[in-house]
Amino acid sequence: MIIQWLVSLLFAVGVVESYDAGEELSCKRRHGGIPLPLGVFTVQKEGYPDALPAIRTALSHVHTRSCILQGYRLEMIVKDTHCKTSQGMKALFDLIASRPRPVAILGGQCTEVNEPIAMALKYWQIVQLSYAETHAKFASSDSHELFPTFFRVVPGSRNTNMAKCKFVNHFGWKRVGTVKQNDQPRYALPHEALTTRLEHGFGVKIVHTAGVNWEQIETVGAELDELKERDVRIILVDVDEDMAATVLCAGYHRGMYGDNYVWILPGYHSDRWMNKTSDNCTTEEMKEAARNHFSVEFALSRRDVDTKIVGNTRAGDVWKEISDLDPNNTWRGYLYDGLWTLAIALSHSMGENAEFSHHKMIEAIDNSSFQGLTGKVKFANNERLGLVDIMQWSEDHYVPFAMYDGAEDEFRIIDIETKGWSPPLDSTITERRREHISSLLFLAMSLLALIGIFLALIFLLINFRYRNHRFIKMSSPNLNNIIIAGSICTFASVIMLGLDTRIVSPDVFVWLCYMKTWTLCLGFTLSFGAMFSKTWRVHSIFTNIRMDRKAIKDSKLFLILGVLLFIDICVLVTWAFISPFSYTVTELPHIPEDNIVIIPEVEKCYSSNSGVFQAVLYAVKGVLMILGCFLAWETRHVNVPALNDSKYIGTSVYCCVVMSVLGLSTSVILQERVNEMFSLASFFVIFSTTLTLCLVFVPKVIELARNPVGNEPRAYRRGLMKSVVAKTSQPMSPQPRSDSTGDLMNKAESENKLRRRYLHQKSTQLWDLVEKLRARGDTQFLQQEWCLSSTSPSSQERETSLLLRQPSSSNNREETSLTAAGPNGERSCDWPWVDPDEPSTKL
């Protein structure tokens, strides 16, 4: 505003007059053409590149290698601005006061000089073309109003921002974070335009923008912590060189570097900024932090050096010519193209009689389109559409990675080896992975379960086919059938345990929840309950202290089993009504893997109060297994070939208890690992069930193979008494002497028990001897009156025997007759034990 006021004041006092350059140019012609004055702003001091060599080369080429400006000759009026506003304004007034006035101005280099000059030149309608101005204020929304005659031949933030957007879009990154320097408008203004274009033009989410400045330099770390916490992997930075080193150093100490991060920095056309280390980072740390970062900068020249450019000259030759003059001048290519741009625009703006049109010149620059040393020269809204290089830092130097051509709006990756770099993900990807049981594992366990079911059916067929065989009949075939039925249920539960929504729908999966719970629970109760009942009967018989005949029929065992089943059914039905199952998917702990976080999901049957009902079932089964272990331990010495499977049943009880405890423990511990849980649970179920079937039925199969008819009762009788005596005939431990009546009675009772058992043993041996004599036909001994009568028992004796065998009506107990008939119908002596050929108590 101050500049506008100053210029208005100059017009008011008549110091500066409105002037049309064409009027004065038409009246002066010299040999070689009419001179066209061209103002040139440079900075002639140390640290700034000299612009004149490249300008003189371009001017020479314009005059010698083209046919433009025929009849005219460009003459430079060089002014040094010293990169100061005051010096720049003085240089401007000197040019305005000169006669003839310049038709255009090429330069300058410093923003603090270009801004006031550009605001003032609109009043004199003089075009200014800068070869080095990249500040974003000249591309803002109101820049056309403030600087209508200002152009720049160097690509500005519009080009670099588009290159960044194309680069991000090329790799499919949809989440980025940014870092901007708040106290530097040169970087803050283009950054705002960048974020807007990314979000609205490319659909990229700006997760967080970290603001940094030198006044609050200590907050850089906190801003980067925020980026890391939000899982930002792609970071676009708009800061100056010194701040870039600070930001990368802070990122290094937070682990924000390496293959999982991408840093995109402004191009400084130099790598000296990485040597600006601080106390926080060493040189090696800075190199590691900067490894594989990207730099986005305007291109110094075009890469297709064989292309013929304006002046019909090969681009590589021109670049070599001006580079030999001043190889350190970053702007040499734009100085060359800038002069050609003005020359071509002047050729279109000069009318007849050397009349110059300001509006034609602006229009000619806007419509410029020619191949220059820095690419195709084209403008839009006073802004150059040029080439932008994307460089990658690799092995301590920058290598070309990609290029963006603003004139053609074309982005491409340069075909060059990138030393093992691969684009990372823009964030940690959350991958939901449904955990299913392995198909191979499910098929293997299902096959084993089907084999187990087939084996159980074979045992069921054998048990039914030989149910009247003495060996099978004495082992309670009905209870054996119950064991087989329970085993089939447990085998079936293994198959249902492996089914999931890959095979069935979620609704069917809920029904499977009920089915596998019921089959496993009831199958366990049937199998284990039947074995428990048989073990209890063995325990009841062989711990009978009074040695009276104790007949425990199958009906009592079925009653016990029915009570157990009733408890299970009550609990399961109550569970189904109060807390029904539903299909649910449960998330397991997340598994981080590089750029991916895997969220395992497990399909489950959910019930709000399942823990309560499971606890009830576990308590019932636990009490049953504890009692089963106790009974099995108490009957560990029982080995009854006659009652053939008592010992095997005890072993089965132990096996079921151990496998059940292990299976329950592993299923609870490994419930988050579906394959391991299914394999171990299935193994325990299949192993314990198969072992139970084999222990119960394989001895029977062997016996059927050895004795298909079942005509060897002597072995059964001998084994029965041997087991009875073996359990109780162990020597009694010595007791301390006592003269009390109670001690004497206990001692007498114990001795009486021992004697009676000894009598039973001898009686069995005598019975075997009698059977052998009968088999040999020796009747002389058998006719002894003290032993066995040779005549058949009378009808009265038979009636007495039958009455003694029937239960008494007074006490409802089964009594055992002490008189039995021999196998041939003879009347035997009074034995203290019943005939083993007709056992009334079966296991």
JSON list of C-alpha atoms in Angstrom, two decimals, residues 153-283:
[
{"chain": "A", "resi": 153, "resn": "VAL", "atom": "CA", "xyz": [9.70, -18.06, -15.71]},
{"chain": "A", "resi": 154, "resn": "VAL", "atom": "CA", "xyz": [10.81, -20.33, -12.88]},
{"chain": "A", "resi": 155, "resn": "PRO", "atom": "CA", "xyz": [8.15, -22.85, -11.73]},
{"chain": "A", "resi": 156, "resn": "GLY", "atom": "CA", "xyz": [6.63, -21.82, -8.42]},
{"chain": "A", "resi": 157, "resn": "SER", "atom": "CA", "xyz": [4.69, -23.58, -5.68]},
{"chain": "A", "resi": 158, "resn": "ARG", "atom": "CA", "xyz": [1.83, -24.39, -8.04]},
{"chain": "A", "resi": 159, "resn": "ASN", "atom": "CA", "xyz": [4.09, -26.82, -9.89]},
{"chain": "A", "resi": 160, "resn": "THR", "atom": "CA", "xyz": [5.84, -28.28, -6.87]},
{"chain": "A", "resi": 161, "resn": "ASN", "atom": "CA", "xyz": [2.54, -28.79, -5.03]},
{"chain": "A", "resi": 162, "resn": "MET", "atom": "CA", "xyz": [1.07, -30.59, -8.00]},
{"chain": "A", "resi": 163, "resn": "ALA", "atom": "CA", "xyz": [4.19, -32.74, -8.24]},
{"chain": "A", "resi": 164, "resn": "LYS", "atom": "CA", "xyz": [3.79, -33.70, -4.59]},
{"chain": "A", "resi": 165, "resn": "CYS", "atom": "CA", "xyz": [0.13, -34.53, -5.08]},
{"chain": "A", "resi": 166, "resn": "LYS", "atom": "CA", "xyz": [0.90, -36.66, -8.13]},
{"chain": "A", "resi": 167, "resn": "PHE", "atom": "CA", "xyz": [3.69, -38.39, -6.25]},
{"chain": "A", "resi": 168, "resn": "VAL", "atom": "CA", "xyz": [1.44, -39.23, -3.28]},
{"chain": "A", "resi": 169, "resn": "ASN", "atom": "CA", "xyz": [-1.35, -40.35, -5.56]},
{"chain": "A", "resi": 170, "resn": "HIS", "atom": "CA", "xyz": [0.97, -42.53, -7.65]},
{"chain": "A", "resi": 171, "resn": "PHE", "atom": "CA", "xyz": [1.72, -44.80, -4.69]},
{"chain": "A", "resi": 172, "resn": "GLY", "atom": "CA", "xyz": [-1.86, -44.84, -3.47]},
{"chain": "A", "resi": 173, "resn": "TRP", "atom": "CA", "xyz": [-1.18, -43.14, -0.16]},
{"chain": "A", "resi": 174, "resn": "LYS", "atom": "CA", "xyz": [-4.43, -41.88, 1.37]},
{"chain": "A", "resi": 175, "resn": "ARG", "atom": "CA", "xyz": [-3.17, -40.79, 4.81]},
{"chain": "A", "resi": 176, "resn": "VAL", "atom": "CA", "xyz": [-0.40, -38.24, 5.20]},
{"chain": "A", "resi": 177, "resn": "GLY", "atom": "CA", "xyz": [0.90, -35.87, 7.80]},
{"chain": "A", "resi": 178, "resn": "THR", "atom": "CA", "xyz": [2.51, -32.51, 7.20]},
{"chain": "A", "resi": 179, "resn": "VAL", "atom": "CA", "xyz": [5.02, -30.22, 8.86]},
{"chain": "A", "resi": 180, "resn": "LYS", "atom": "CA", "xyz": [4.98, -26.51, 8.10]},
{"chain": "A", "resi": 181, "resn": "GLN", "atom": "CA", "xyz": [7.05, -23.60, 9.34]},
{"chain": "A", "resi": 182, "resn": "ASN", "atom": "CA", "xyz": [4.64, -21.03, 10.72]},
{"chain": "A", "resi": 183, "resn": "ASP", "atom": "CA", "xyz": [7.07, -18.15, 10.86]},
{"chain": "A", "resi": 184, "resn": "GLN", "atom": "CA", "xyz": [8.04, -18.37, 7.18]},
{"chain": "A", "resi": 185, "resn": "PRO", "atom": "CA", "xyz": [5.30, -17.32, 4.70]},
{"chain": "A", "resi": 186, "resn": "ARG", "atom": "CA", "xyz": [7.50, -18.65, 1.90]},
{"chain": "A", "resi": 187, "resn": "TYR", "atom": "CA", "xyz": [6.72, -22.17, 3.21]},
{"chain": "A", "resi": 188, "resn": "ALA", "atom": "CA", "xyz": [3.47, -21.65, 5.14]},
{"chain": "A", "resi": 189, "resn": "LEU", "atom": "CA", "xyz": [1.48, -20.22, 2.18]},
{"chain": "A", "resi": 190, "resn": "PRO", "atom": "CA", "xyz": [2.21, -23.00, -0.32]},
{"chain": "A", "resi": 191, "resn": "HIS", "atom": "CA", "xyz": [1.64, -25.52, 2.41]},
{"chain": "A", "resi": 192, "resn": "GLU", "atom": "CA", "xyz": [-1.95, -24.36, 2.87]},
{"chain": "A", "resi": 193, "resn": "ALA", "atom": "CA", "xyz": [-2.53, -24.67, -0.86]},
{"chain": "A", "resi": 194, "resn": "LEU", "atom": "CA", "xyz": [-0.94, -28.14, -0.82]},
{"chain": "A", "resi": 195, "resn": "THR", "atom": "CA", "xyz": [-3.16, -29.53, 1.93]},
{"chain": "A", "resi": 196, "resn": "THR", "atom": "CA", "xyz": [-6.27, -28.10, 0.26]},
{"chain": "A", "resi": 197, "resn": "ARG", "atom": "CA", "xyz": [-5.38, -29.68, -3.07]},
{"chain": "A", "resi": 198, "resn": "LEU", "atom": "CA", "xyz": [-4.56, -33.04, -1.50]},
{"chain": "A", "resi": 199, "resn": "GLU", "atom": "CA", "xyz": [-7.84, -33.25, 0.38]},
{"chain": "A", "resi": 200, "resn": "HIS", "atom": "CA", "xyz": [-10.21, -31.87, -2.27]},
{"chain": "A", "resi": 201, "resn": "GLY", "atom": "CA", "xyz": [-8.42, -32.82, -5.43]},
{"chain": "A", "resi": 202, "resn": "PHE", "atom": "CA", "xyz": [-6.97, -36.23, -4.61]},
{"chain": "A", "resi": 203, "resn": "GLY", "atom": "CA", "xyz": [-8.99, -37.47, -1.63]},
{"chain": "A", "resi": 204, "resn": "VAL", "atom": "CA", "xyz": [-5.96, -37.71, 0.64]},
{"chain": "A", "resi": 205, "resn": "LYS", "atom": "CA", "xyz": [-6.63, -37.32, 4.35]},
{"chain": "A", "resi": 206, "resn": "ILE", "atom": "CA", "xyz": [-4.39, -34.89, 6.21]},
{"chain": "A", "resi": 207, "resn": "VAL", "atom": "CA", "xyz": [-4.13, -36.67, 9.54]},
{"chain": "A", "resi": 208, "resn": "HIS", "atom": "CA", "xyz": [-2.27, -33.91, 11.34]},
{"chain": "A", "resi": 209, "resn": "THR", "atom": "CA", "xyz": [-0.33, -30.77, 10.48]},
{"chain": "A", "resi": 210, "resn": "ALA", "atom": "CA", "xyz": [2.60, -30.07, 12.79]},
{"chain": "A", "resi": 211, "resn": "GLY", "atom": "CA", "xyz": [3.42, -26.39, 13.09]},
{"chain": "A", "resi": 212, "resn": "VAL", "atom": "CA", "xyz": [7.03, -25.48, 13.95]},
{"chain": "A", "resi": 213, "resn": "ASN", "atom": "CA", "xyz": [8.91, -22.20, 14.27]},
{"chain": "A", "resi": 214, "resn": "TRP", "atom": "CA", "xyz": [12.18, -20.95, 15.65]},
{"chain": "A", "resi": 215, "resn": "GLU", "atom": "CA", "xyz": [10.60, -19.17, 18.61]},
{"chain": "A", "resi": 216, "resn": "GLN", "atom": "CA", "xyz": [9.22, -22.47, 19.90]},
{"chain": "A", "resi": 217, "resn": "ILE", "atom": "CA", "xyz": [11.85, -24.81, 18.60]},
{"chain": "A", "resi": 218, "resn": "GLU", "atom": "CA", "xyz": [11.51, -27.03, 21.66]},
{"chain": "A", "resi": 219, "resn": "THR", "atom": "CA", "xyz": [8.00, -28.06, 20.52]},
{"chain": "A", "resi": 220, "resn": "VAL", "atom": "CA", "xyz": [9.28, -29.83, 17.41]},
{"chain": "A", "resi": 221, "resn": "GLY", "atom": "CA", "xyz": [9.59, -33.12, 19.28]},
{"chain": "A", "resi": 222, "resn": "ALA", "atom": "CA", "xyz": [6.07, -32.87, 20.68]},
{"chain": "A", "resi": 223, "resn": "GLU", "atom": "CA", "xyz": [4.65, -32.20, 17.22]},
{"chain": "A", "resi": 224, "resn": "LEU", "atom": "CA", "xyz": [6.43, -35.24, 15.80]},
{"chain": "A", "resi": 225, "resn": "ASP", "atom": "CA", "xyz": [5.19, -37.33, 18.74]},
{"chain": "A", "resi": 226, "resn": "GLU", "atom": "CA", "xyz": [1.66, -36.40, 17.72]},
{"chain": "A", "resi": 227, "resn": "LEU", "atom": "CA", "xyz": [2.34, -37.54, 14.17]},
{"chain": "A", "resi": 228, "resn": "LYS", "atom": "CA", "xyz": [3.76, -40.82, 15.38]},
{"chain": "A", "resi": 229, "resn": "GLU", "atom": "CA", "xyz": [0.90, -41.40, 17.80]},
{"chain": "A", "resi": 230, "resn": "ARG", "atom": "CA", "xyz": [-1.53, -40.96, 14.92]},
{"chain": "A", "resi": 231, "resn": "ASP", "atom": "CA", "xyz": [0.41, -43.54, 12.93]},
{"chain": "A", "resi": 232, "resn": "VAL", "atom": "CA", "xyz": [1.53, -41.15, 10.18]},
{"chain": "A", "resi": 233, "resn": "ARG", "atom": "CA", "xyz": [4.06, -42.72, 7.82]},
{"chain": "A", "resi": 234, "resn": "ILE", "atom": "CA", "xyz": [4.06, -40.28, 4.88]},
{"chain": "A", "resi": 235, "resn": "ILE", "atom": "CA", "xyz": [5.25, -36.81, 5.98]},
{"chain": "A", "resi": 236, "resn": "LEU", "atom": "CA", "xyz": [5.34, -33.75, 3.70]},
{"chain": "A", "resi": 237, "resn": "VAL", "atom": "CA", "xyz": [7.56, -30.98, 5.02]},
{"chain": "A", "resi": 238, "resn": "ASP", "atom": "CA", "xyz": [7.60, -27.28, 4.12]},
{"chain": "A", "resi": 239, "resn": "VAL", "atom": "CA", "xyz": [10.41, -25.68, 6.14]},
{"chain": "A", "resi": 240, "resn": "ASP", "atom": "CA", "xyz": [13.68, -23.93, 5.47]},
{"chain": "A", "resi": 241, "resn": "GLU", "atom": "CA", "xyz": [17.02, -25.70, 5.35]},
{"chain": "A", "resi": 242, "resn": "ASP", "atom": "CA", "xyz": [18.01, -25.19, 8.97]},
{"chain": "A", "resi": 243, "resn": "MET", "atom": "CA", "xyz": [14.60, -26.29, 10.25]},
{"chain": "A", "resi": 244, "resn": "ALA", "atom": "CA", "xyz": [14.69, -29.36, 8.00]},
{"chain": "A", "resi": 245, "resn": "ALA", "atom": "CA", "xyz": [17.82, -30.61, 9.77]},
{"chain": "A", "resi": 246, "resn": "THR", "atom": "CA", "xyz": [16.18, -30.03, 13.16]},
{"chain": "A", "resi": 247, "resn": "VAL", "atom": "CA", "xyz": [13.01, -31.85, 12.17]},
{"chain": "A", "resi": 248, "resn": "LEU", "atom": "CA", "xyz": [14.84, -34.87, 10.78]},
{"chain": "A", "resi": 249, "resn": "CYS", "atom": "CA", "xyz": [17.02, -35.06, 13.86]},
{"chain": "A", "resi": 250, "resn": "ALA", "atom": "CA", "xyz": [13.94, -35.06, 16.11]},
{"chain": "A", "resi": 251, "resn": "GLY", "atom": "CA", "xyz": [12.39, -37.72, 13.91]},
{"chain": "A", "resi": 252, "resn": "TYR", "atom": "CA", "xyz": [15.49, -39.88, 14.24]},
{"chain": "A", "resi": 253, "resn": "HIS", "atom": "CA", "xyz": [15.27, -39.92, 18.03]},
{"chain": "A", "resi": 254, "resn": "ARG", "atom": "CA", "xyz": [11.62, -41.02, 17.75]},
{"chain": "A", "resi": 255, "resn": "GLY", "atom": "CA", "xyz": [12.30, -43.82, 15.35]},
{"chain": "A", "resi": 256, "resn": "MET", "atom": "CA", "xyz": [10.52, -42.04, 12.51]},
{"chain": "A", "resi": 257, "resn": "TYR", "atom": "CA", "xyz": [12.93, -43.07, 9.80]},
{"chain": "A", "resi": 258, "resn": "GLY", "atom": "CA", "xyz": [13.81, -46.09, 7.73]},
{"chain": "A", "resi": 259, "resn": "ASP", "atom": "CA", "xyz": [11.82, -48.17, 5.30]},
{"chain": "A", "resi": 260, "resn": "ASN", "atom": "CA", "xyz": [8.48, -47.58, 6.99]},
{"chain": "A", "resi": 261, "resn": "TYR", "atom": "CA", "xyz": [8.59, -43.79, 6.70]},
{"chain": "A", "resi": 262, "resn": "VAL", "atom": "CA", "xyz": [8.71, -41.38, 3.75]},
{"chain": "A", "resi": 263, "resn": "TRP", "atom": "CA", "xyz": [9.91, -37.80, 4.25]},
{"chain": "A", "resi": 264, "resn": "ILE", "atom": "CA", "xyz": [9.13, -35.41, 1.37]},
{"chain": "A", "resi": 265, "resn": "LEU", "atom": "CA", "xyz": [11.12, -32.16, 1.71]},
{"chain": "A", "resi": 266, "resn": "PRO", "atom": "CA", "xyz": [11.34, -28.99, -0.36]},
{"chain": "A", "resi": 267, "resn": "GLY", "atom": "CA", "xyz": [14.14, -28.89, -2.86]},
{"chain": "A", "resi": 268, "resn": "TYR", "atom": "CA", "xyz": [17.06, -26.73, -1.84]},
{"chain": "A", "resi": 269, "resn": "HIS", "atom": "CA", "xyz": [19.26, -27.68, -4.82]},
{"chain": "A", "resi": 270, "resn": "SER", "atom": "CA", "xyz": [21.93, -28.50, -2.29]},
{"chain": "A", "resi": 271, "resn": "ASP", "atom": "CA", "xyz": [22.76, -31.10, 0.34]},
{"chain": "A", "resi": 272, "resn": "ARG", "atom": "CA", "xyz": [24.72, -28.79, 2.62]},
{"chain": "A", "resi": 273, "resn": "TRP", "atom": "CA", "xyz": [21.76, -28.51, 4.98]},
{"chain": "A", "resi": 274, "resn": "MET", "atom": "CA", "xyz": [22.29, -32.10, 6.13]},
{"chain": "A", "resi": 275, "resn": "ASN", "atom": "CA", "xyz": [25.68, -31.11, 7.48]},
{"chain": "A", "resi": 276, "resn": "LYS", "atom": "CA", "xyz": [24.06, -28.61, 9.84]},
{"chain": "A", "resi": 277, "resn": "THR", "atom": "CA", "xyz": [24.08, -30.93, 12.81]},
{"chain": "A", "resi": 278, "resn": "SER", "atom": "CA", "xyz": [23.16, -29.96, 16.32]},
{"chain": "A", "resi": 279, "resn": "ASP", "atom": "CA", "xyz": [24.05, -31.29, 19.72]},
{"chain": "A", "resi": 280, "resn": "ASN", "atom": "CA", "xyz": [21.25, -33.87, 19.43]},
{"chain": "A", "resi": 281, "resn": "CYS", "atom": "CA", "xyz": [22.42, -35.69, 16.29]},
{"chain": "A", "resi": 282, "resn": "THR", "atom": "CA", "xyz": [25.78, -36.70, 14.93]},
{"chain": "A", "resi": 283, "resn": "THR", "atom": "CA", "xyz": [26.63, -36.73, 11.25]}
]
